Short mmCIF file of C-alpha atoms (C1' of nucleotides) in Angstrom, two decimals:
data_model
loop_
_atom_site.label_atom_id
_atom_site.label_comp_id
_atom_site.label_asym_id
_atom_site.label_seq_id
_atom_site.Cartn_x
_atom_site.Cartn_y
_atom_site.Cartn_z
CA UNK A 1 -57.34 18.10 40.92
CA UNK A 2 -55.12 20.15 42.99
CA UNK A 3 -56.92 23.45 44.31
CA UNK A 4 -55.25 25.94 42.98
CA UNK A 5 -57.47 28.77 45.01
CA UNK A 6 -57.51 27.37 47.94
CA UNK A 7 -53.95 27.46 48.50
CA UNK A 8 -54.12 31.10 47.54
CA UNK A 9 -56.67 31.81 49.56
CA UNK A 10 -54.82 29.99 52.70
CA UNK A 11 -51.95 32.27 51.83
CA UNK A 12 -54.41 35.54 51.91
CA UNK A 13 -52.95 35.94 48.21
CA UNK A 14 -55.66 37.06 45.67
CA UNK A 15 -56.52 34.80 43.09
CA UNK A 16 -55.59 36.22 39.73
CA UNK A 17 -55.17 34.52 36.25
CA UNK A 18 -51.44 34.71 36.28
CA UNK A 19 -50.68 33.27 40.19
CA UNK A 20 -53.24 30.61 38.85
CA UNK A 21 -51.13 29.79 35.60
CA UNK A 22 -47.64 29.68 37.82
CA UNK A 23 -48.95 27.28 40.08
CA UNK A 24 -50.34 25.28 37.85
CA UNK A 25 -47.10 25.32 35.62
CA UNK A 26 -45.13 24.84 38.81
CA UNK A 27 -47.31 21.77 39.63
CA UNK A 28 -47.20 20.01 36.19
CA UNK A 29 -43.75 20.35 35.89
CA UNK A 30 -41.13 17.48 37.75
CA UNK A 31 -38.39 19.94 37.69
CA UNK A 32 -37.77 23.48 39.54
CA UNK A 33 -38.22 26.16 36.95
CA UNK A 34 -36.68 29.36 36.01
CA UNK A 35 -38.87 32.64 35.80
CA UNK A 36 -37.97 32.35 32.17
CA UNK A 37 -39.70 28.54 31.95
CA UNK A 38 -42.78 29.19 33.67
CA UNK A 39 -43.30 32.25 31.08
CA UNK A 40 -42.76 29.81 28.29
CA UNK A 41 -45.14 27.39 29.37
CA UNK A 42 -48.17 30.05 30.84
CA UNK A 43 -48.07 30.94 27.22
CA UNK A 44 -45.30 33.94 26.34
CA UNK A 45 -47.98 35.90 25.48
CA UNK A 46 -50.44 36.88 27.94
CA UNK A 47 -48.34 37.37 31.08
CA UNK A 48 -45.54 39.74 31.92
CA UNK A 49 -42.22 37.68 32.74
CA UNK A 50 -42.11 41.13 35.05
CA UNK A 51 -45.32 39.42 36.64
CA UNK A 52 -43.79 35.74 37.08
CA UNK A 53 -41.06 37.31 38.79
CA UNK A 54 -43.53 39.12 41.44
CA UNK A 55 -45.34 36.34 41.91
CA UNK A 56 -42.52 33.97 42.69
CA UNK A 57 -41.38 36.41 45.17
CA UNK A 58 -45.01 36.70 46.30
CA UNK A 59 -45.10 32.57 46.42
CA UNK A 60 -41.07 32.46 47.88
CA UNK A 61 -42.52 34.98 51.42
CA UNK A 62 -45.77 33.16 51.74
CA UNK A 63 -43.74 30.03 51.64
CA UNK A 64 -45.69 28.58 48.59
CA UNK A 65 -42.58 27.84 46.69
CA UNK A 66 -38.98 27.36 47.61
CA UNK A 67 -35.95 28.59 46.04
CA UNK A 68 -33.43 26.00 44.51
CA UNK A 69 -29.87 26.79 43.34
CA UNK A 70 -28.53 24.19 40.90
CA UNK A 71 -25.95 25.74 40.35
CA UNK A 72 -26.88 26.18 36.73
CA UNK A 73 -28.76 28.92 34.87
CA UNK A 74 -30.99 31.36 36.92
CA UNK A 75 -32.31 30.72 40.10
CA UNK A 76 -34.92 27.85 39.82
CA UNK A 77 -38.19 27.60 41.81
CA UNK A 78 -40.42 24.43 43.00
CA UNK A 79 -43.54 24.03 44.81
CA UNK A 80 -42.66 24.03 48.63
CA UNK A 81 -45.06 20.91 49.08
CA UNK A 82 -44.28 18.36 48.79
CA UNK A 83 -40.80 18.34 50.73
CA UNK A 84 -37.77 17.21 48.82
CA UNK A 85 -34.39 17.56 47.52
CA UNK A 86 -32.25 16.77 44.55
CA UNK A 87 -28.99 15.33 43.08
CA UNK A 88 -27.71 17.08 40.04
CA UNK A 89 -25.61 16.55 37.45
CA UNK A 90 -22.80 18.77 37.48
CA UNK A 91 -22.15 18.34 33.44
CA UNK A 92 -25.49 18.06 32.12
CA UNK A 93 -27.75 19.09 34.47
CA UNK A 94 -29.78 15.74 35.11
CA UNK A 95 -31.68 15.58 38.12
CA UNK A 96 -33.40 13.43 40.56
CA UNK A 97 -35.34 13.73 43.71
CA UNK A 98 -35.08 12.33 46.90
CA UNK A 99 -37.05 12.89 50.35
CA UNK A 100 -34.25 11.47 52.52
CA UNK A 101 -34.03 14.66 54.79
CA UNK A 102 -32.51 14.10 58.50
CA UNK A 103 -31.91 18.23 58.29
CA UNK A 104 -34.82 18.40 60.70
CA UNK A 105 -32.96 17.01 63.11
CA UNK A 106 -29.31 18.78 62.35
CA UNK A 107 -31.26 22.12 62.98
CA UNK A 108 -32.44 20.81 66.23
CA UNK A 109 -28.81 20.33 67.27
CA UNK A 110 -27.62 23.71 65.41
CA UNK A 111 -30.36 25.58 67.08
CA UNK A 112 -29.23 23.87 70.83
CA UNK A 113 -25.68 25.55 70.48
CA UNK A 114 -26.26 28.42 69.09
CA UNK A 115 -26.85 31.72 70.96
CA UNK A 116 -28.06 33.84 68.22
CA UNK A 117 -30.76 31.41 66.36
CA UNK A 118 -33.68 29.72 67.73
CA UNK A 119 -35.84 28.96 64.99
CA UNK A 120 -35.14 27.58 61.04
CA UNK A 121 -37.91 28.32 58.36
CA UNK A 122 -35.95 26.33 55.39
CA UNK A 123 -33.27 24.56 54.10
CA UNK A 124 -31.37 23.64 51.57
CA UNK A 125 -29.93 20.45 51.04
CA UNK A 126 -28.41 19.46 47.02
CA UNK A 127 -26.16 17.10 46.05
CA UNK A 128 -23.65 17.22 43.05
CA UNK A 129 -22.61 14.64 41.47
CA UNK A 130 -21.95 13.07 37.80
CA UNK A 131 -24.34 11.38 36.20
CA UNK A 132 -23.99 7.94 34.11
CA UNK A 133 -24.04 9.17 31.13
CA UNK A 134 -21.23 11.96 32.22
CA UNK A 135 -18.93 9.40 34.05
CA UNK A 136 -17.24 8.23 31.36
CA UNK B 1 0.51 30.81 57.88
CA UNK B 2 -1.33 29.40 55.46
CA UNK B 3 0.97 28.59 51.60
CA UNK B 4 -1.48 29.95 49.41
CA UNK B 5 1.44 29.53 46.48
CA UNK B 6 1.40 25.81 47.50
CA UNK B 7 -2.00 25.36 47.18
CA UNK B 8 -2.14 26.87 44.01
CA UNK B 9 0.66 24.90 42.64
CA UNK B 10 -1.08 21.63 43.88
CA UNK B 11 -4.11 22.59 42.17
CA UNK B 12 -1.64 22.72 38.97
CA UNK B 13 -2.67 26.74 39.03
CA UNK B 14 -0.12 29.32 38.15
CA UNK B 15 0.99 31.83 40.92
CA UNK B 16 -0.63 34.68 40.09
CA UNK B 17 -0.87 38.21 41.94
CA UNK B 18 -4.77 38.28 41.65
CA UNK B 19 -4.89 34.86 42.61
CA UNK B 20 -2.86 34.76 45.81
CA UNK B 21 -4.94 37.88 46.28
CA UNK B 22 -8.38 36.18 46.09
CA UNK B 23 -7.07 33.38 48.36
CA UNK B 24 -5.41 35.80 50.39
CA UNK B 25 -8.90 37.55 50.78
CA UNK B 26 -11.16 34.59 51.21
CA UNK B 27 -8.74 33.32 53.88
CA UNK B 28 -9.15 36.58 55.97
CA UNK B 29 -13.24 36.57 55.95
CA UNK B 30 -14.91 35.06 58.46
CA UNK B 31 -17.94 35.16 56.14
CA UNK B 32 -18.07 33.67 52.22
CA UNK B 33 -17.78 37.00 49.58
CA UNK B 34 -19.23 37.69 46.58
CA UNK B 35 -16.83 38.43 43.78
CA UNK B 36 -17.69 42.35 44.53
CA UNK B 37 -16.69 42.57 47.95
CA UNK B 38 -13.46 40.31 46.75
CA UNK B 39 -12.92 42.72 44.39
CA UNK B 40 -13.29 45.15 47.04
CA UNK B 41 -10.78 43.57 49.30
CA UNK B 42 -8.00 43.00 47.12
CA UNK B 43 -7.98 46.82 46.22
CA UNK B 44 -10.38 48.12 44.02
CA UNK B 45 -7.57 49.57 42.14
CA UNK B 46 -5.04 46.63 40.56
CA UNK B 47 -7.28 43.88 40.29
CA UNK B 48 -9.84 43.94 37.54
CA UNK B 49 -13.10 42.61 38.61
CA UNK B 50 -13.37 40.53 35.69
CA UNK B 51 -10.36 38.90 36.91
CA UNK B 52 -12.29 37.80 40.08
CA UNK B 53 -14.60 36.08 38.42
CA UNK B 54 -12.35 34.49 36.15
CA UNK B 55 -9.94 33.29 39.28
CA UNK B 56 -12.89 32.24 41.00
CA UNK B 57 -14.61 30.09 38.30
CA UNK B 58 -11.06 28.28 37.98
CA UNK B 59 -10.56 27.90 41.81
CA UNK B 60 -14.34 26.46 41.77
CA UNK B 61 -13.20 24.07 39.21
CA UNK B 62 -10.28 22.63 41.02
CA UNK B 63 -12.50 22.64 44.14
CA UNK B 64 -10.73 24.95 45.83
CA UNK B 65 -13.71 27.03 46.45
CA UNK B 66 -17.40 26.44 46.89
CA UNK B 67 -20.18 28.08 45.78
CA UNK B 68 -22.57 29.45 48.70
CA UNK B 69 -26.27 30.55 47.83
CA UNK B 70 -27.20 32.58 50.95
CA UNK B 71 -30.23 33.51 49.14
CA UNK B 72 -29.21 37.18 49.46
CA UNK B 73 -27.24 39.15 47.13
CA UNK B 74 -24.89 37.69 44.30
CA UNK B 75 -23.59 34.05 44.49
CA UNK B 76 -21.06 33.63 47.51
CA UNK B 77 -17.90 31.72 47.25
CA UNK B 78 -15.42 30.25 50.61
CA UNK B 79 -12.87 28.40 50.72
CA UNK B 80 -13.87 24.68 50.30
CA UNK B 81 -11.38 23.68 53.38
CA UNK B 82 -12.47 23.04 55.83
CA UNK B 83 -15.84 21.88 55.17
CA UNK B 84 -18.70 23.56 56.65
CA UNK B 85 -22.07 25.35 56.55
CA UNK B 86 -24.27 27.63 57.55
CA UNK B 87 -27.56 29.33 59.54
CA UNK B 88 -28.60 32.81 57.89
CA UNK B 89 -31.34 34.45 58.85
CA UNK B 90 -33.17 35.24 56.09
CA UNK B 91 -33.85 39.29 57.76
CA UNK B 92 -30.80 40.33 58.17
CA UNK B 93 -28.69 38.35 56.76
CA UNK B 94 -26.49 37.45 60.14
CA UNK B 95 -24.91 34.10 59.52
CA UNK B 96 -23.53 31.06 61.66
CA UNK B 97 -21.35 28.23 60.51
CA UNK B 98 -21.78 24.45 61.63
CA UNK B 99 -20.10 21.70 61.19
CA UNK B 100 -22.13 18.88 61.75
CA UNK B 101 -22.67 17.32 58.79
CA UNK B 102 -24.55 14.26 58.15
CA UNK B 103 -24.81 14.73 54.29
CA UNK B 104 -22.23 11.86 53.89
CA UNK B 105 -24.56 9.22 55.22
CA UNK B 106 -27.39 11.06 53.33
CA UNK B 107 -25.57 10.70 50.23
CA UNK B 108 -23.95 7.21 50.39
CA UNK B 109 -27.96 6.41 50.64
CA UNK B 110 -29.23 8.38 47.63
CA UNK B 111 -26.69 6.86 45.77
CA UNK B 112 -27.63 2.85 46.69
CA UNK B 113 -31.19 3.75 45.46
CA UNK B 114 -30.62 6.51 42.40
CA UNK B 115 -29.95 4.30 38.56
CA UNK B 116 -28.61 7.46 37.38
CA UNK B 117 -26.19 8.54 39.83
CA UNK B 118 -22.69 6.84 41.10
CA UNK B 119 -20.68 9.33 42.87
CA UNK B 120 -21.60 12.99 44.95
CA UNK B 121 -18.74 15.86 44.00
CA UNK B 122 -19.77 17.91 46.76
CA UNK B 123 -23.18 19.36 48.32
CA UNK B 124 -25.30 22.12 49.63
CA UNK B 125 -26.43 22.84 52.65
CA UNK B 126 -28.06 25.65 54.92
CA UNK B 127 -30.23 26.22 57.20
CA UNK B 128 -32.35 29.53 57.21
CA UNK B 129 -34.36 31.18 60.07
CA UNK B 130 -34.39 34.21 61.74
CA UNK B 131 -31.81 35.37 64.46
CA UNK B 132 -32.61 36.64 68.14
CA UNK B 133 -32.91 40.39 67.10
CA UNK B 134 -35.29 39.54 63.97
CA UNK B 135 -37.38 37.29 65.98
CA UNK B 136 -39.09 40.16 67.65
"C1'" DA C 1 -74.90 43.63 42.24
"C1'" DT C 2 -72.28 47.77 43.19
"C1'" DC C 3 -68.46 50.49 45.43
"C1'" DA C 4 -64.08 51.67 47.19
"C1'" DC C 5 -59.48 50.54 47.81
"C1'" DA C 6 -55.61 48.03 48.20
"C1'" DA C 7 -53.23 44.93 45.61
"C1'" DA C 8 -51.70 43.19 41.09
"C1'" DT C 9 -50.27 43.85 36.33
"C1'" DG C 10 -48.08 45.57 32.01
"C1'" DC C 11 -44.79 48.21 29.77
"C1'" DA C 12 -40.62 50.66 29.47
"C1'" DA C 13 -36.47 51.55 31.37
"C1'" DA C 14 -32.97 50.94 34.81
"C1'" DT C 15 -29.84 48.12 37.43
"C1'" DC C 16 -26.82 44.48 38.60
"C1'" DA C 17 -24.20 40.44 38.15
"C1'" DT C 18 -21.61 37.91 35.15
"C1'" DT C 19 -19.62 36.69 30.57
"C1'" DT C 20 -17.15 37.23 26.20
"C1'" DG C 21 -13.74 38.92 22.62
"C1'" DC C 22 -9.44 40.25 21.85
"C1'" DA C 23 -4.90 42.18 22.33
"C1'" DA C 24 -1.13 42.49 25.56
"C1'" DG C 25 1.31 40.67 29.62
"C1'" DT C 26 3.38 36.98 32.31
"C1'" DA C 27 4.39 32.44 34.83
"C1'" DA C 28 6.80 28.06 34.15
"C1'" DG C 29 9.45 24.66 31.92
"C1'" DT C 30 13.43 23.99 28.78
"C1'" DA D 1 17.00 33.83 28.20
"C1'" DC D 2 13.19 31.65 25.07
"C1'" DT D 3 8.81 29.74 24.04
"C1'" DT D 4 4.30 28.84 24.77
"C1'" DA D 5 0.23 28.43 27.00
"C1'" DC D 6 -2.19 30.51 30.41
"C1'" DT D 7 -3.76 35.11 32.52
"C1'" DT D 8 -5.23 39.59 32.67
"C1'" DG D 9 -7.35 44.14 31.48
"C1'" DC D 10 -10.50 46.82 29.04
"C1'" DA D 11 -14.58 47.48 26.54
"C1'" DA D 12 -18.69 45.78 25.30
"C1'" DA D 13 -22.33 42.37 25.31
"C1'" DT D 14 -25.56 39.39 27.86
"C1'" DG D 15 -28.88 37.97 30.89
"C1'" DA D 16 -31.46 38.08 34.87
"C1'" DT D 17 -34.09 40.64 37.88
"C1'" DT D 18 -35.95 45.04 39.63
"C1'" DT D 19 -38.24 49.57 39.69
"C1'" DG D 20 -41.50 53.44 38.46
"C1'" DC D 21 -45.78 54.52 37.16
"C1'" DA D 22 -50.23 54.48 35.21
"C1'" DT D 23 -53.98 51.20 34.65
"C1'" DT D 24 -56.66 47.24 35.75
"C1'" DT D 25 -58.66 43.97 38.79
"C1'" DG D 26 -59.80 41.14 43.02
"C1'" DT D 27 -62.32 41.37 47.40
"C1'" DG D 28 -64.74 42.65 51.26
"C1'" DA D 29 -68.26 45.76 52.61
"C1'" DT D 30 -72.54 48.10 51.38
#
DNA sequence: ATCACAAATGCAAATCATTTGCAAGTAAGT
DNA sequence: ACTTACTTGCAAATGATTTGCATTTGTGAT
């Protein structure tokens, strides 16, 4: 079982109920979710949507989660580890991962020529697409 | 100088004031704009902001324009051509564009493993770090 | 275990970006 | 010039996210 504390403590977060209940929600799940999603499924009642959006931003500067844009709906939020990307469905929204990720090595070159960066945190890297199903 | 009426027309778009405007506007930034500072640009008076989003929601459609999450502010949009990305720093917000661009390959790969997916429309990608002044 | 304090939370209200409905205006083909 | 479908403006509705403030709660030190 994944240790939910430890990571907060490793990020000198506290360790409160509702940090607890968005990891946890952010680990079960296979897809990035929405403020909005992760206060459906900590249970609506209970915790403050107002809090899930703290603690994302809490999670998003201590580099515990990463920020997605699907280009759908609200911004959408995944844990940070383990590294990956996605392919989307520009119709409906279906989605798949992938780890194929040469970006490390694009922001070595980036970083070589340019005068005004020398060090990447993130990245983002999504493809669009059309699904099967959506082809047609 | 650049036929924005031409494009429009090849996009099967009508000439419109507020569009040749938005073109217009996104063809004289150096930098991708929200739909505010568009709105800005074209004259605050004249256009109606609603207008902006409307003309860029169509242009994003016929791919003349691509959506940009800098993760700062409101969505960005830039002209699609030519193809590029870009290095924010995630302080201040200063921005680079590159060009390299290996999310072809990347893609043609995904593709020969995903069941679900058969063609890419078009991708994300950035880099973010922190520029020289930041860094300190 | 208890204390002290900074950090976290809930609630209400504000803000901001973006969308929608509808009536009036206008580009484009005939 | 005429018709028609596409665009636009204005007002109002949504929806997401943020802010202020008083209260509660982790945590490290006693």
């Amino acid at each position: 079982m994944t240790d939910f504390k430890k990571i907060l403590r490793e990020a000198k977060l506290k360790v409160t109920p509702a940090r607890l209940a968005t990891l946890a929600a952010l680990s079960k799940s296979s897809r990035p979710m929405t403020a909005e999603e992760i206060h459906v499924k900590v249970g609506k009642s209970g915790i403050d949507p107002v809090t899930i959006y703290r603690t994302l931003a809490s999670f998003e500067a201590h580099t515990l989660v990463k920020r997605v844009d699907l280009h759908r709906d609200a911004v959408h939020f995944e844990l940070a580890d383990p590294h990956h990307h996605h392919i989307v469905c520009t119709s409906c929204g279906a989605m798949e991962d992938f780890d194929v990720c040469d970006v490390e090595a694009i922001g070595k070159k980036i970083l070589r020529h340019s005068s005004n960066f020398k060090t990447i945190q993130e990245h983002s890297l999504e493809l669009f697409g059309l699904c099967k199903k959506c082809m047609k």
